[in-house]
XYZ file of C-alpha atoms in Angstrom:
712
model
C 181.191 154.829 89.101
C 181.809 156.372 92.518
C 178.833 155.100 94.487
C 177.250 157.285 97.143
C 174.766 156.327 99.802
C 172.594 158.233 102.268
C 173.764 158.706 105.834
C 172.422 156.001 108.055
C 173.519 156.948 111.547
C 173.093 159.726 114.108
C 175.971 160.244 116.474
C 173.982 162.204 119.041
C 171.575 159.305 119.462
C 174.579 156.932 119.626
C 176.002 158.949 122.474
C 172.712 159.134 124.315
C 171.997 155.449 124.004
C 175.478 154.466 125.074
C 175.119 156.730 128.077
C 172.594 154.294 129.477
C 174.743 151.282 128.671
C 177.909 152.801 130.054
C 176.244 154.036 133.243
C 175.409 150.444 134.111
C 179.031 149.443 133.602
C 180.838 152.176 135.538
C 182.466 150.864 138.661
C 180.559 151.610 141.852
C 183.897 152.402 143.471
C 184.805 155.127 141.024
C 185.708 158.371 142.663
C 183.050 161.049 142.625
C 185.346 163.472 140.801
C 185.934 161.020 137.955
C 182.239 160.426 137.521
C 181.606 164.153 137.519
C 184.233 164.801 134.856
C 182.764 161.976 132.782
C 179.315 163.487 133.141
C 180.518 166.932 132.087
C 182.240 165.327 129.108
C 178.988 163.627 128.111
C 177.190 166.963 128.470
C 179.679 168.522 126.084
C 179.279 165.615 123.689
C 175.493 165.877 123.722
C 175.620 169.621 123.007
C 178.117 168.932 120.176
C 181.076 170.589 121.904
C 183.365 167.849 120.630
C 186.768 169.412 121.262
C 185.767 170.311 124.814
C 184.425 166.812 125.465
C 187.723 165.281 124.347
C 189.564 167.359 126.944
C 187.323 166.032 129.708
C 187.740 162.417 128.606
C 191.498 162.977 128.420
C 191.422 163.909 132.099
C 189.614 160.699 133.031
C 191.954 158.568 130.902
C 194.981 160.173 132.539
C 193.732 159.306 136.022
C 192.122 155.930 135.203
C 193.570 154.568 131.949
C 192.053 151.139 132.656
C 188.468 152.378 132.164
C 186.893 151.530 128.798
C 184.153 154.146 128.769
C 186.190 157.344 128.290
C 187.911 155.787 125.256
C 184.526 155.049 123.712
C 183.209 158.556 124.284
C 186.425 160.096 123.000
C 186.125 157.917 119.904
C 182.588 159.207 119.362
C 183.800 162.804 119.616
C 186.664 162.151 117.196
C 184.259 160.542 114.765
C 182.169 163.713 114.829
C 185.290 165.713 114.032
C 186.079 163.274 111.177
C 189.264 162.096 112.879
C 188.601 158.556 111.717
C 192.032 157.164 112.567
C 191.806 158.542 116.086
C 188.303 157.162 116.494
C 189.424 153.709 115.374
C 192.353 153.703 117.782
C 190.170 154.758 120.715
C 187.661 152.024 119.885
C 190.517 149.524 119.887
C 191.499 150.688 123.367
C 187.888 150.546 124.530
C 187.349 147.012 123.222
C 190.639 145.833 124.742
C 189.316 146.898 128.132
C 185.700 145.836 127.660
C 184.724 143.800 124.559
C 181.024 143.951 125.461
C 180.439 147.630 124.635
C 178.598 146.941 121.393
C 178.584 150.570 120.305
C 182.353 150.532 120.003
C 182.069 148.048 117.121
C 179.622 150.320 115.358
C 181.720 153.460 115.802
C 184.864 151.598 114.756
C 183.054 150.171 111.746
C 182.039 153.645 110.608
C 185.578 154.938 111.139
C 187.072 152.042 109.186
C 184.556 152.499 106.392
C 185.587 156.135 106.016
C 189.241 155.086 106.029
C 188.640 152.608 103.196
C 189.045 149.515 105.365
C 185.784 148.007 104.161
C 186.525 144.453 105.258
C 187.441 145.643 108.730
C 184.161 147.559 108.856
C 182.235 144.461 107.777
C 183.930 142.449 110.511
C 182.823 145.025 113.087
C 179.253 145.085 111.786
C 179.121 141.275 111.881
C 180.228 141.406 115.494
C 177.430 143.825 116.261
C 174.895 141.657 114.424
C 175.682 138.798 116.817
C 173.974 140.841 119.524
C 171.349 142.541 117.344
C 170.759 140.444 114.213
C 167.983 142.701 112.916
C 169.538 146.073 113.647
C 169.080 148.216 110.558
C 172.168 150.373 111.123
C 174.477 147.369 111.230
C 172.712 145.791 108.248
C 172.680 148.974 106.181
C 176.294 149.925 106.827
C 177.402 146.356 106.193
C 175.594 146.264 102.838
C 177.246 149.505 101.768
C 180.693 148.266 102.792
C 180.077 145.095 100.765
C 179.221 147.209 97.722
C 182.387 149.215 98.250
C 184.323 145.936 98.225
C 182.353 144.906 95.106
C 180.969 141.892 96.968
C 177.710 142.380 95.137
C 176.089 139.029 95.984
C 176.725 139.581 99.692
C 175.492 143.172 99.464
C 172.285 142.108 97.742
C 171.595 139.601 100.515
C 172.256 142.217 103.188
C 169.919 144.700 101.501
C 167.274 141.987 101.152
C 167.473 141.215 104.864
C 167.413 144.915 105.735
C 164.257 145.552 103.709
C 162.593 142.280 104.684
C 163.133 143.119 108.356
C 162.275 146.806 107.992
C 159.845 147.115 105.049
C 158.898 150.694 105.968
C 162.474 151.930 106.232
C 162.744 154.339 103.285
C 166.490 154.822 103.656
C 167.005 151.121 102.993
C 165.364 151.501 99.585
C 167.375 154.624 98.806
C 170.635 152.901 99.704
C 169.709 149.900 97.602
C 168.861 152.172 94.669
C 172.500 153.261 94.657
C 173.502 149.609 94.676
C 171.346 148.984 91.597
C 173.009 151.913 89.846
C 176.361 150.356 90.615
C 175.051 147.223 88.957
C 173.803 149.306 85.930
C 170.184 148.366 86.629
C 168.466 151.749 86.381
C 164.976 150.228 86.306
C 165.377 148.645 89.742
C 167.078 151.792 91.022
C 164.084 153.922 90.059
C 161.692 151.332 91.513
C 163.439 151.551 94.883
C 163.378 155.348 94.829
C 159.687 155.239 93.915
C 159.108 152.989 96.927
C 160.999 155.342 99.240
C 158.926 158.293 98.009
C 155.722 156.304 98.535
C 156.802 155.870 102.162
C 157.668 159.542 102.614
C 156.902 162.017 99.859
C 158.932 164.746 101.581
C 162.362 163.239 100.813
C 163.907 165.972 98.699
C 167.068 164.019 97.976
C 165.011 161.069 96.673
C 163.468 163.294 94.003
C 166.891 164.777 93.277
C 168.474 161.352 92.849
C 165.657 160.158 90.601
C 166.102 163.303 88.521
C 169.777 162.505 88.014
C 168.978 158.957 86.909
C 166.390 160.187 84.392
C 168.790 162.841 83.151
C 171.903 160.722 82.972
C 170.549 157.372 81.858
C 167.120 157.700 80.256
C 167.660 161.219 78.802
C 164.147 162.170 79.913
C 165.067 165.782 80.571
C 161.576 167.113 81.215
C 160.760 164.435 83.806
C 164.167 165.017 85.354
C 163.372 168.722 85.581
C 160.035 167.990 87.253
C 161.737 165.850 89.893
C 164.450 168.428 90.524
C 161.814 171.131 90.853
C 160.113 169.021 93.511
C 163.414 168.505 95.326
C 163.917 172.269 95.424
C 160.338 172.856 96.477
C 161.059 170.718 99.520
C 164.558 172.045 100.143
C 164.984 175.468 98.519
C 168.489 176.105 99.845
C 170.346 173.040 98.617
C 173.006 174.378 96.242
C 173.738 170.943 94.740
C 170.143 170.733 93.511
C 170.441 174.066 91.699
C 173.692 172.956 90.055
C 172.069 169.815 88.743
C 168.889 171.614 87.696
C 170.991 174.135 85.806
C 172.551 171.271 83.868
C 169.116 169.860 83.034
C 167.860 173.276 81.899
C 170.942 173.717 79.747
C 170.115 170.513 77.914
C 166.611 171.877 77.431
C 168.199 175.024 75.871
C 166.893 177.250 78.674
C 169.952 179.494 78.998
C 168.313 182.156 81.143
C 166.905 179.529 83.487
C 170.327 177.900 83.675
C 171.972 181.184 84.545
C 169.323 181.944 87.168
C 170.123 178.645 88.892
C 173.848 179.422 88.916
C 173.015 182.846 90.364
C 171.117 181.094 93.148
C 174.008 178.698 93.827
C 176.385 181.636 94.221
C 173.902 183.400 96.480
C 173.816 180.338 98.752
C 177.475 179.370 98.330
C 179.483 182.427 97.155
C 182.689 180.425 96.714
C 181.241 177.716 94.471
C 183.810 177.719 91.667
C 181.872 175.439 89.325
C 178.920 177.823 89.435
C 181.153 180.822 88.739
C 182.889 179.067 85.848
C 179.675 177.917 84.210
C 177.974 181.253 84.733
C 180.962 182.865 83.065
C 180.440 180.648 80.010
C 176.744 181.502 79.871
C 177.370 185.215 80.310
C 179.825 185.062 77.432
C 177.207 183.331 75.285
C 174.611 186.044 75.905
C 177.077 188.904 75.416
C 177.688 189.891 79.050
C 181.451 189.927 78.522
C 182.576 192.068 81.455
C 180.467 190.063 83.902
C 181.830 186.850 82.395
C 185.379 188.125 82.925
C 184.511 188.770 86.588
C 183.411 185.150 87.006
C 186.540 183.729 85.391
C 188.705 186.080 87.459
C 186.981 184.790 90.596
C 187.761 181.198 89.593
C 191.392 182.063 88.905
C 191.731 183.736 92.294
C 191.225 180.331 93.919
C 192.486 178.132 91.073
C 195.454 179.938 89.515
C 196.213 176.880 87.357
C 192.756 176.718 85.741
C 193.814 177.086 82.101
C 190.250 176.752 80.832
C 189.345 179.907 82.748
C 192.439 181.661 81.378
C 191.519 180.768 77.817
C 187.898 181.848 78.143
C 188.979 185.115 79.717
C 191.535 185.628 76.958
C 188.812 185.238 74.318
C 186.663 187.803 76.115
C 189.548 190.277 76.487
C 190.215 189.799 72.782
C 186.595 190.556 71.891
C 186.663 193.698 74.076
C 189.878 194.937 72.410
C 192.110 194.440 75.467
C 194.718 192.594 73.390
C 197.579 192.905 75.879
C 195.535 191.170 78.612
C 194.321 188.580 76.107
C 197.861 187.763 74.956
C 199.008 187.429 78.575
C 196.276 184.842 79.242
C 196.940 183.050 75.936
C 200.609 182.792 76.939
C 199.714 180.942 80.141
C 197.498 178.487 78.276
C 200.027 177.780 75.517
C 202.832 177.243 78.027
C 200.696 174.453 79.470
C 199.275 173.211 76.136
C 202.049 173.696 73.508
C 200.130 171.597 70.923
C 196.900 173.632 71.127
C 196.732 174.942 67.563
C 193.480 176.850 68.152
C 195.243 178.758 70.928
C 198.090 179.767 68.616
C 195.613 180.932 66.012
C 193.694 183.005 68.581
C 196.920 184.551 69.880
C 198.066 185.285 66.332
C 194.895 187.315 65.774
C 195.351 189.188 69.056
C 198.970 189.970 68.239
C 198.086 191.111 64.728
C 195.315 193.411 66.015
C 197.685 194.820 68.645
C 200.221 195.729 65.937
C 202.625 192.821 66.410
C 202.455 191.657 62.794
C 205.595 189.515 63.010
C 204.425 187.760 66.189
C 201.026 187.214 64.616
C 202.538 185.588 61.534
C 204.739 183.345 63.677
C 201.772 182.133 65.756
C 199.660 181.677 62.646
C 202.305 179.484 61.049
C 202.665 177.509 64.274
C 198.908 176.924 64.306
C 198.916 175.724 60.681
C 201.841 173.358 61.275
C 200.257 171.833 64.375
C 196.925 171.449 62.629
C 198.516 169.602 59.704
C 200.566 167.383 61.993
C 197.551 166.404 64.049
C 195.405 165.897 60.970
C 198.088 163.672 59.430
C 198.394 161.712 62.671
C 194.633 161.116 62.777
C 194.617 159.943 59.153
C 197.599 157.659 59.716
C 195.943 156.024 62.688
C 192.477 155.632 61.212
C 192.963 151.878 61.174
C 194.407 151.739 64.665
C 191.387 150.550 66.636
C 192.813 151.395 70.057
C 193.733 154.942 69.126
C 190.422 155.436 67.340
C 188.658 154.345 70.519
C 190.755 156.817 72.500
C 189.843 159.630 70.131
C 186.171 158.662 70.329
C 186.449 158.585 74.087
C 187.942 162.078 74.112
C 185.143 163.388 71.946
C 182.421 161.643 73.945
C 183.498 162.315 77.456
C 180.100 161.871 79.063
C 176.982 159.839 78.688
C 175.221 163.079 77.865
C 175.449 165.341 74.818
C 179.213 165.461 74.167
C 178.990 168.969 72.753
C 177.547 170.482 75.917
C 179.632 169.492 78.948
C 183.127 168.664 80.185
C 183.896 166.606 83.267
C 186.219 167.991 85.912
C 188.844 165.326 85.250
C 188.828 166.023 81.488
C 191.732 168.385 80.756
C 191.230 168.502 76.969
C 191.654 172.226 76.318
C 189.625 171.953 73.094
C 186.561 171.651 75.321
C 187.108 175.073 76.861
C 183.624 176.297 75.932
C 181.627 173.453 77.509
C 179.846 173.560 80.822
C 181.798 171.993 83.648
C 180.211 169.059 85.482
C 181.375 166.883 88.354
C 182.942 163.556 87.408
C 180.067 161.963 89.286
C 176.794 163.848 88.940
C 175.164 161.967 91.823
C 174.036 164.303 94.562
C 177.084 165.576 96.433
C 175.376 166.901 99.505
C 174.791 166.316 103.152
C 171.904 164.051 102.148
C 173.773 161.528 100.024
C 177.378 161.085 100.844
C 179.810 158.540 102.187
C 179.122 157.024 105.585
C 179.747 159.445 108.374
C 179.355 159.176 112.084
C 177.783 162.460 113.043
C 174.287 163.877 112.949
C 173.264 164.588 109.353
C 169.497 164.848 109.178
C 167.827 163.969 105.916
C 165.007 166.467 106.389
C 164.606 169.428 108.658
C 163.740 168.199 112.111
C 160.509 169.958 112.954
C 161.060 171.187 116.480
C 160.745 174.481 118.248
C 163.570 176.993 117.990
C 165.796 176.768 121.070
C 165.903 179.020 124.101
C 168.146 182.067 124.307
C 171.194 182.008 126.541
C 173.854 184.417 127.718
C 177.127 183.720 125.967
C 180.187 185.372 124.529
C 179.801 183.582 121.190
C 177.196 182.766 118.560
C 177.066 181.121 115.149
C 176.837 183.631 112.306
C 173.584 183.717 110.355
C 173.493 186.052 107.368
C 169.769 185.567 106.763
C 168.449 185.968 110.278
C 168.787 189.475 111.730
C 170.148 189.968 115.219
C 167.408 191.084 117.625
C 169.156 190.243 120.890
C 168.892 193.541 122.733
C 167.590 194.067 126.232
C 168.468 196.884 128.602
C 169.865 194.587 131.307
C 172.436 193.037 128.962
C 173.312 196.424 127.484
C 173.879 197.835 130.981
C 176.044 194.850 131.903
C 178.209 195.350 128.832
C 178.401 199.097 129.375
C 179.586 198.566 132.952
C 182.443 196.366 131.645
C 182.433 194.194 134.757
C 183.005 191.079 132.628
C 186.039 190.565 130.384
C 184.032 190.051 127.175
C 180.870 191.395 125.601
C 177.852 189.292 126.602
C 175.406 188.214 123.892
C 171.874 186.865 123.974
C 171.735 184.073 121.431
C 170.007 180.801 120.620
C 172.695 179.856 118.098
C 175.398 178.725 120.493
C 178.863 178.172 119.093
C 180.957 175.143 120.059
C 184.277 176.174 121.562
C 187.617 175.526 119.908
C 190.739 174.654 121.890
C 191.851 178.248 122.324
C 188.486 179.344 123.704
C 188.279 176.315 125.989
C 191.662 177.070 127.502
C 190.742 180.731 127.854
C 187.708 179.875 129.948
C 189.578 177.421 132.151
C 192.053 180.219 132.881
C 189.154 182.587 133.477
C 187.631 180.187 136.022
C 190.907 180.147 137.942
C 191.091 183.940 137.855
C 187.538 184.307 139.148
C 188.267 181.763 141.884
C 191.138 183.927 143.115
C 188.887 186.983 143.176
C 186.267 185.048 145.139
C 188.887 184.045 147.707
C 189.769 187.703 148.164
C 186.151 188.874 148.493
C 183.580 186.060 148.793
C 180.758 188.618 149.233
C 181.134 190.070 145.706
C 178.481 188.609 143.374
C 180.197 189.575 140.093
C 183.009 186.978 140.090
C 180.473 184.252 140.848
C 178.364 185.408 137.898
C 181.327 185.569 135.532
C 182.511 182.139 136.641
C 178.985 180.758 136.190
C 179.051 181.814 132.535
C 182.452 180.153 132.112
C 181.214 176.940 133.732
C 178.171 176.900 131.436
C 180.365 177.397 128.372
C 182.498 174.403 129.327
C 179.286 172.409 129.982
C 179.782 172.102 133.769
C 176.169 172.835 134.648
C 176.336 171.736 138.281
C 179.157 174.175 139.066
C 177.407 176.911 137.111
C 174.241 176.446 139.179
C 176.221 176.526 142.418
C 177.660 179.895 141.453
C 174.323 181.301 140.286
C 172.704 180.258 143.549
C 175.432 182.159 145.363
C 174.919 185.239 143.165
C 171.219 185.324 143.990
C 171.946 184.896 147.696
C 174.235 187.923 147.539
C 172.070 190.012 145.197
C 168.433 188.996 145.066
C 167.542 191.561 142.362
C 170.182 190.455 139.845
C 167.908 189.890 136.824
C 170.458 188.154 134.611
C 171.380 185.697 137.369
C 167.779 184.466 137.535
C 167.691 184.297 133.730
C 170.943 182.342 133.581
C 169.854 179.947 136.303
C 166.680 179.154 134.399
C 168.705 178.580 131.219
C 171.199 176.238 132.885
C 168.489 174.277 134.684
C 166.625 173.845 131.411
C 169.820 172.583 129.747
C 170.137 170.009 132.503
C 166.545 168.908 131.992
C 167.082 168.625 128.239
C 170.084 166.392 128.674
C 168.523 164.258 131.398
C 165.238 163.927 129.491
C 166.880 162.381 126.482
C 169.249 160.164 128.453
C 166.521 158.835 130.738
C 164.986 156.541 128.120
C 168.312 154.903 127.386
C 169.221 153.995 130.952
C 168.789 150.267 130.396
C 171.327 147.456 130.167
C 169.159 145.878 127.453
C 169.928 148.680 124.996
C 172.729 147.371 122.822
C 172.667 149.315 119.565
C 171.897 152.770 118.279
C 168.866 154.311 116.620
C 169.201 156.866 113.842
C 167.744 160.338 113.573
C 166.554 160.898 110.036
C 164.357 163.824 110.814
C 160.648 163.604 111.278
C 158.696 161.245 109.074
C 155.597 162.508 107.330
C 152.843 163.369 109.777
C 149.464 164.995 109.543
C 149.157 168.616 110.579
C 147.340 167.655 113.758
C 150.204 165.484 115.001
C 153.198 167.189 113.438
C 154.676 168.297 116.746
C 153.569 165.553 119.072
C 157.002 164.002 119.512
C 158.966 167.245 119.585
C 156.964 169.610 121.756
C 155.493 167.254 124.259
C 157.236 163.956 124.976
C 155.456 162.123 127.778
C 158.747 161.433 129.471
C 158.908 165.114 130.454
C 156.235 164.501 133.087
C 158.844 163.157 135.489
C 160.632 166.519 135.451
C 157.664 168.532 136.705
C 159.400 169.929 139.791
C 162.474 170.863 137.779
C 160.317 172.688 135.235
C 158.586 174.597 138.008
C 161.965 175.776 139.304
C 162.826 177.034 135.816
C 159.466 178.784 135.509
C 159.843 180.471 138.903
C 163.138 181.962 137.764
C 161.587 183.312 134.562
C 158.667 184.665 136.591
C 161.185 186.513 138.743
C 162.940 187.925 135.696
C 159.645 189.242 134.338
C 158.719 190.664 137.750
C 162.024 192.572 137.918
C 162.170 193.451 134.192
C 158.763 193.333 132.479
C 160.278 194.322 129.103
C 162.747 191.397 129.062
C 161.405 189.822 125.855
C 163.582 186.696 125.964
C 162.211 185.703 129.358
C 158.730 185.453 127.822
C 160.095 183.515 124.857
C 162.108 181.083 126.957
C 159.207 180.618 129.372
C 156.979 179.772 126.415
C 159.444 177.062 125.396
C 159.225 175.584 128.873
C 155.413 175.680 128.669
C 155.608 173.761 125.390
C 157.653 171.065 127.082
C 154.941 170.889 129.764
C 152.119 170.685 127.175
C 150.696 173.938 128.519
C 150.149 175.385 125.051
C 147.647 178.031 126.074
C 150.187 179.587 128.416
C 152.907 179.154 125.778
C 150.823 181.087 123.229
C 150.311 183.889 125.727
C 154.065 184.189 126.244
C 154.870 184.050 122.531
C 152.211 186.710 121.963
C 153.838 188.960 124.527
C 157.292 188.363 123.074
C 156.023 189.357 119.613
C 154.249 192.402 121.049
C 157.490 193.551 122.628
C 159.588 192.657 119.582
C 157.481 192.616 116.378
C 160.379 191.254 114.279
C 161.113 188.330 116.627
C 161.493 185.554 114.033
C 161.964 182.662 116.472
C 158.824 183.594 118.374
C 156.798 183.582 115.153
C 158.283 180.211 114.221
C 157.495 178.597 117.561
C 154.048 180.139 117.811
C 153.319 178.844 114.327
C 154.279 175.316 115.339
C 152.094 175.516 118.434
C 149.143 176.668 116.336
C 149.712 173.725 113.991
C 149.869 171.319 116.898
C 146.584 172.694 118.209
C 144.950 172.187 114.815
C 144.868 175.877 113.810
C 146.883 175.208 110.686
C 146.153 178.439 108.817
C 147.265 180.568 111.769
C 150.340 178.378 112.012
C 151.191 178.806 108.332
C 150.788 182.577 108.632
C 153.276 182.672 111.528
C 155.672 180.333 109.754
C 155.513 182.510 106.657
C 156.431 185.519 108.776
C 159.289 183.573 110.362
C 160.578 182.659 106.899
C 160.326 186.284 105.820
C 162.445 187.221 108.849
C 165.168 184.703 107.985
C 164.271 181.246 109.347
C 164.718 179.155 106.212
C 163.341 175.922 107.677
C 159.940 177.590 108.072
C 159.345 177.220 104.340
C 160.069 173.517 104.494
C 157.438 173.120 107.223
C 154.888 175.134 105.238
C 155.404 172.909 102.205
C 154.853 169.785 104.253
C 151.676 171.208 105.719
C 150.418 172.192 102.276
C 150.776 168.673 100.828
């Protein structure tokens, strides 16, 4: 059994916490430039621009290879990019230079665990536990590594200590439930999942995992369906849940319901080959032959050696009278499976119906001969216990109904008409997977949608319509004074190496233009965008200040300056709490735990630590005020200003700005979402749900998850 555990670490929080530790260790004699490059690299790391951050840390390492800190940060970035070998090597270099950076043992442990070096990971976690003997991340990861090494007694002790020390830590129970499954103790596994759900009833993956246990081990299909329904109620866009629910429905003989779930999987994940294959089988069963052929053709486009798909398509072609196409597919299957007597018989019929009587007779005789040979072999070996067991194993390939499904690893062509299932039907999703070292939240984090920025790039979102039009940006693009089209987006895209290099070159080009004419505001503005994209906020602000000095009515310069200042505040706010030499290990970010509607936003909209940034917030607000003064129809200035008001706990003013943003742009999904959260925070839950419903209608999927939590 291939055991899978929930994620138990958040890399962003690792980075932030280590920022405080590392700051206390940096040499006081370090050159200002080195510290600045390090800071920009940490900015990039915080905003998940991992490739860019690596380039900055490379620069520091080149100049000062004796420093430990840049190796640690580069390791963290590589871990996020799943370069586990690179992360391990950088941790080695960090520890060689400074063995007291505790986080390096944790990052290296995670990297080693992903590389299969479980004992090495355990050694690293033990080292960390010397400094923090009750740290739940070290304990949890260590227990999982011990399970992976099949050191079950040690793992059980580690889980016991984890839960004894942290009795309200639901992820500890979920991880231990997987351990009990490994030990074939389904009763204890379900008990641990029950406990986790009692601690937080909004854990969709807990219901999904319990459904799989009931389905796979206790055969309680109806209870399994109820749990999977609850998982999907909480997380309606998890394709793995639909795949597993389809399998449960199939065992309940609900073919239409099964097909509907596969339709939904393909809607969410159009390239899901298992869903296409299984939907093809179901379509064939209900007589939708042409649609079934389309599904099998899709599978074969990506898996040209899928002989099960060829055979099923051949049968369908045969039934539709396209004998030439059927024979062509039968040929491929029989070349791979020369002892498949049913295939020869099917091809003989196709050849006969196509007029090839001689070929049909030849295939028919081949089918008869193979059938007799195999029948004789089975009879001869009836008393051969080992072979009988092998035959039984072939005919009972799963713990479920052997007539209904085929595992991916099972290449017995006689099972061509059975639904395909994963070798391991445990939840293969972002919620339960092998240990990873990047942010993978277990639930939606309930926090306001981010501010809009000027950028050249944005993440694609097929559900959420683009509404990022304002006259000032359109005029800027029409004037073509910048090399690329400027976008207003709150879905910023991390830069790849090519884009990073392009913007470094662009900065140099703008610098040359500025030398030629230092009174021209445009090169400063273009360079400010480049600096922001490479996370150099200080340089970006310097340029924006210069733009405004040269052109005090440049609306987008004020907007950009507010955006960059707010980014600085965001980063500094979350690093401030970790600036302590006593912080030795990392917290996790598992999303928000269950809260009542009156307190659902208290930690996300209004952290008390923001009070110390009052002057900085006022500078941001003054810039947005100026934007609105110069361009009263600039909808994103109202929206962004509302976000700042939320951070200041000035919710009345925030509502006024969200109201104005929605008045100016009635389909502004993010404004509805944020206004809904503010209403909820203020106790006006029904108004909040109405806004969240509208946001969901306009494409913000997470709005439905929030509504469901509020309705419980």
